[in-house]
Coordinates of C-alpha atoms in Angstrom, one line a residue:
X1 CA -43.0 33.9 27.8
X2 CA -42.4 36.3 25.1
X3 CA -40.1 36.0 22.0
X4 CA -36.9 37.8 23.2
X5 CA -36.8 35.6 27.0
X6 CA -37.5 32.2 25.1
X7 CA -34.9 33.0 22.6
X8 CA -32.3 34.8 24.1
X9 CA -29.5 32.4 24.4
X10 CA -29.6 32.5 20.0
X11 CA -30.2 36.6 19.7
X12 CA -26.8 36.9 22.0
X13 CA -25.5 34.7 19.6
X14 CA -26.5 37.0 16.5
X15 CA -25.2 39.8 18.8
X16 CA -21.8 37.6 18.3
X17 CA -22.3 37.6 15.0
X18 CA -23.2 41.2 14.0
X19 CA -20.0 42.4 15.7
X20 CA -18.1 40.1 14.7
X21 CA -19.1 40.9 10.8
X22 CA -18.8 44.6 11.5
X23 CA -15.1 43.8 12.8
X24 CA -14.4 42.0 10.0
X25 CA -16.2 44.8 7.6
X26 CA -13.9 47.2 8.8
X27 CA -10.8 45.0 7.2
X28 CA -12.9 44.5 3.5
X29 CA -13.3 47.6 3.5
X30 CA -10.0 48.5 3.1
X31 CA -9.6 45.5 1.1
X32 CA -12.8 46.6 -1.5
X33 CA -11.1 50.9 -1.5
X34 CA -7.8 48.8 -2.6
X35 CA -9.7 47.4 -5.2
X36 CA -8.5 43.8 -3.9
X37 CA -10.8 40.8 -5.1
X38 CA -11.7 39.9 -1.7
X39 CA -13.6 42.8 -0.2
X40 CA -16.2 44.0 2.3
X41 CA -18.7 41.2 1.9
X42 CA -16.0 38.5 2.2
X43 CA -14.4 40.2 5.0
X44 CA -17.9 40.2 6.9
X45 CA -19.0 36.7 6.1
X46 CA -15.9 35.2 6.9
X47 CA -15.7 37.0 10.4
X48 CA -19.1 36.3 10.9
X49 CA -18.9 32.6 10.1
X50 CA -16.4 32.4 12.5
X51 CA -18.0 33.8 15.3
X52 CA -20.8 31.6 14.7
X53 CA -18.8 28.6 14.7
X54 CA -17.3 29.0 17.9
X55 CA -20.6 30.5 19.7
X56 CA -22.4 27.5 18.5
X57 CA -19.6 25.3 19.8
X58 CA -19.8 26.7 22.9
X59 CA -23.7 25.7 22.6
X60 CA -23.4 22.5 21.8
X61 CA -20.8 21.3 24.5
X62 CA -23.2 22.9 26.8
X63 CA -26.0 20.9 26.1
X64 CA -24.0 17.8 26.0
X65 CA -22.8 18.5 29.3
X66 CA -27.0 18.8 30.3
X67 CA -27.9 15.6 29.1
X68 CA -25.2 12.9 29.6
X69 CA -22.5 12.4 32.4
X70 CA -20.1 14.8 32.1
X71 CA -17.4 12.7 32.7
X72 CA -18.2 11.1 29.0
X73 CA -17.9 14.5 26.9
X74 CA -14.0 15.6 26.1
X75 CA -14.3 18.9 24.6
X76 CA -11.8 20.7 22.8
X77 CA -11.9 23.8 21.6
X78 CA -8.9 24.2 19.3
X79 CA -11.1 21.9 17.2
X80 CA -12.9 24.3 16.5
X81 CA -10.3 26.8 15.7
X82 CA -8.5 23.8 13.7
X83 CA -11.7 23.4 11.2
X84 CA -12.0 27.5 11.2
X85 CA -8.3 27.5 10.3
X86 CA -8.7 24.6 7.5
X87 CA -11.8 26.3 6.1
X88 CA -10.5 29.3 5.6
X89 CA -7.5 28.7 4.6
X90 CA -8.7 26.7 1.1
X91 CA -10.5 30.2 0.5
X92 CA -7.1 31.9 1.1
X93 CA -5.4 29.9 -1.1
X94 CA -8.2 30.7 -4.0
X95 CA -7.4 34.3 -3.7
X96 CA -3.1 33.6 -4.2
X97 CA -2.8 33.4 -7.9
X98 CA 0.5 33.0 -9.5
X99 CA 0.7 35.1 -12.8
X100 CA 2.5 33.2 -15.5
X101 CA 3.5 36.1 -17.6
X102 CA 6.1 37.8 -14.8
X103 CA 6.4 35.1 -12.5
X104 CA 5.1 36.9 -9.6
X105 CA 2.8 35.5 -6.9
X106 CA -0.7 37.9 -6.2
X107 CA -3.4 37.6 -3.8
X108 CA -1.1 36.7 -0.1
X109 CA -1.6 40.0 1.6
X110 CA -5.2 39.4 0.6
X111 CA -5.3 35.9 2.0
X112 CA -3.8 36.9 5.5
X113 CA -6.3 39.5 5.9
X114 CA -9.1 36.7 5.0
X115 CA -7.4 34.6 7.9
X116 CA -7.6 37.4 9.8
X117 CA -11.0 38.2 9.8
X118 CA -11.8 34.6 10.4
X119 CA -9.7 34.9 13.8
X120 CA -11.1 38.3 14.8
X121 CA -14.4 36.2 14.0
X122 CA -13.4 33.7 16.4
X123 CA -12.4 36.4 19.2
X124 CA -15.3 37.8 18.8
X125 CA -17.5 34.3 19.5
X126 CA -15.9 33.4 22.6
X127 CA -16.1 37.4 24.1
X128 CA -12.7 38.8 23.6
X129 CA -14.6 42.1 22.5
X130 CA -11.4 44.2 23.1
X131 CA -8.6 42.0 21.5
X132 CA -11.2 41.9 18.7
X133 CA -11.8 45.8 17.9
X134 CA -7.8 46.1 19.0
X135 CA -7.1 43.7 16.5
X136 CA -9.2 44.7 13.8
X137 CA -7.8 47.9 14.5
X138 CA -3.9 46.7 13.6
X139 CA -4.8 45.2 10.5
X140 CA -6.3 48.3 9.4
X141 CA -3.6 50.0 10.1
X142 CA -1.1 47.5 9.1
X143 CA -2.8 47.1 5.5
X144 CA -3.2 51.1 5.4
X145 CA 0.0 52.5 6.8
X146 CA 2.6 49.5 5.4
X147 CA 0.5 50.0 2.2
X148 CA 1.8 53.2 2.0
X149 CA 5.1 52.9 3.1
X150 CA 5.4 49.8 0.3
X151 CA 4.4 51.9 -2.8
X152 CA 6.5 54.6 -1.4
X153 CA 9.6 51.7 -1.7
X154 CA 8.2 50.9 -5.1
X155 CA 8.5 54.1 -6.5
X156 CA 12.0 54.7 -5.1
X157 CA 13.0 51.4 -6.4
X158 CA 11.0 51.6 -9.8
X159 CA 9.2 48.2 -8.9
X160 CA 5.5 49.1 -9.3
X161 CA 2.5 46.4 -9.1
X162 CA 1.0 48.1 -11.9
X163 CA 4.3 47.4 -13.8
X164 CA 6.0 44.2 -12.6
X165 CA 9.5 43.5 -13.2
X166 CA 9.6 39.8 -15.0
X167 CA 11.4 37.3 -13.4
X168 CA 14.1 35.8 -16.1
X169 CA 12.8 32.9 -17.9
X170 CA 14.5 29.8 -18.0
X171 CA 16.8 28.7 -21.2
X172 CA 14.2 26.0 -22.6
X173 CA 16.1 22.6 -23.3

C-alpha cells in the first residue's frame, strides 16, 4: 500500500481544512486591508480549526460505532458546534474593547466576522462546500459594501471613527 491509499481518510481531512482556511482567508483579508486587529491569519486559523473540529468529530464517532455496540454510543453533533461556538466566542470577546476616553465600544464587527469564519469552518467540515464559498461570499460583501455605506453615513452625519463623538460623562458625586 502506498502513502496516499493508507492515509486517505486524514489527507481528505486536510482537504477540509485547506478550504476551509482559504474561506476563511478570504474574510481576514478584508479584515487585515481594513487594518482591523484580527486579520488574515486569524481569519484562516479560526476557519480551519473549525473544520478540523467537526471532520475529526465525524471520525471519531465512526470509529466508536466500529468497535462497540452501536446501541451504546449517543452522538451529538451540536456538541461540537456548542464547544466551536464557546471557543470562539472567548476569542471574540478579546477583540471588543471598550475605550474609556469616549465611551464607545470597538472590536464587534470584528468579533462577528471571527464567529463567522469559525461557522464557515464548520460548513466546510461536514461538506456544505456551497453554503460555505456562498457564505464567505456575503460576509465579504457585507463587511465591504455596508462598510461603505457606514462611512458614507458618518460623513453625512459628522460621526467619524477616526474622530469619535464622546459620550457625556456622568456628574461625579
Amino acid at each position: 500500500m502506498d502513502f496516499f491509499e493508507t492515509h486517505q481518510g486524514q489527507l481528505e481531512i486536510l482537504l477540509i481544512v485547506a478550504v476551509a482556511m482559504l474561506l476563511g482567508g478570504l474574510i481576514g483579508l478584508d479584515r487585515e486591508l481594513a487594518a482591523k486587529p484580527a486579520g488574515l491569519r486569524t481569519h484562516m486559523l479560526v476557519a480551519g480549526a473549525a473544520a478540523l473540529f467537526v471532520a475529526l468529530g465525524t471520525v471519531i464517532v465512526d470509529d466508536f460505532t466500529e468497535a462497540i455496540d452501536t446501541s451504546l454510543i449517543q452522538s451529538d453533533p451540536i456538541r461540537i458546534m456548542e464547544a466551536i461556538v464557546g471557543g470562539i466566542s472567548f476569542l471574540g470577546a478579546g477583540a471588543i474593547l471598550r475605550d474609556q476616553s469616549n465611551n464607545r465600544i470597538e472590536g464587534l464587527t470584528t468579533a462577528a466576522s471571527i464567529l463567522f469564519a469559525a461557522a464557515i469552518g464548520g460548513t466546510v467540515g461536514v461538506h456544505q462546500y456551497v453554503l460555505a464559498v456562498g457564505a464567505a461570499v456575503l460576509v465579504v460583501l457585507t463587511l465591504r459594501v455596508l462598510g461603505l455605506v457606514e462611512n458614507r453615513i458618518k460623513k453625512a452625519t459628522g460621526h467619524y471613527d477616526d474622530d469619535p463623538q464622546p459620550a457625556e460623562k456622568e456628574p461625579s458625586n
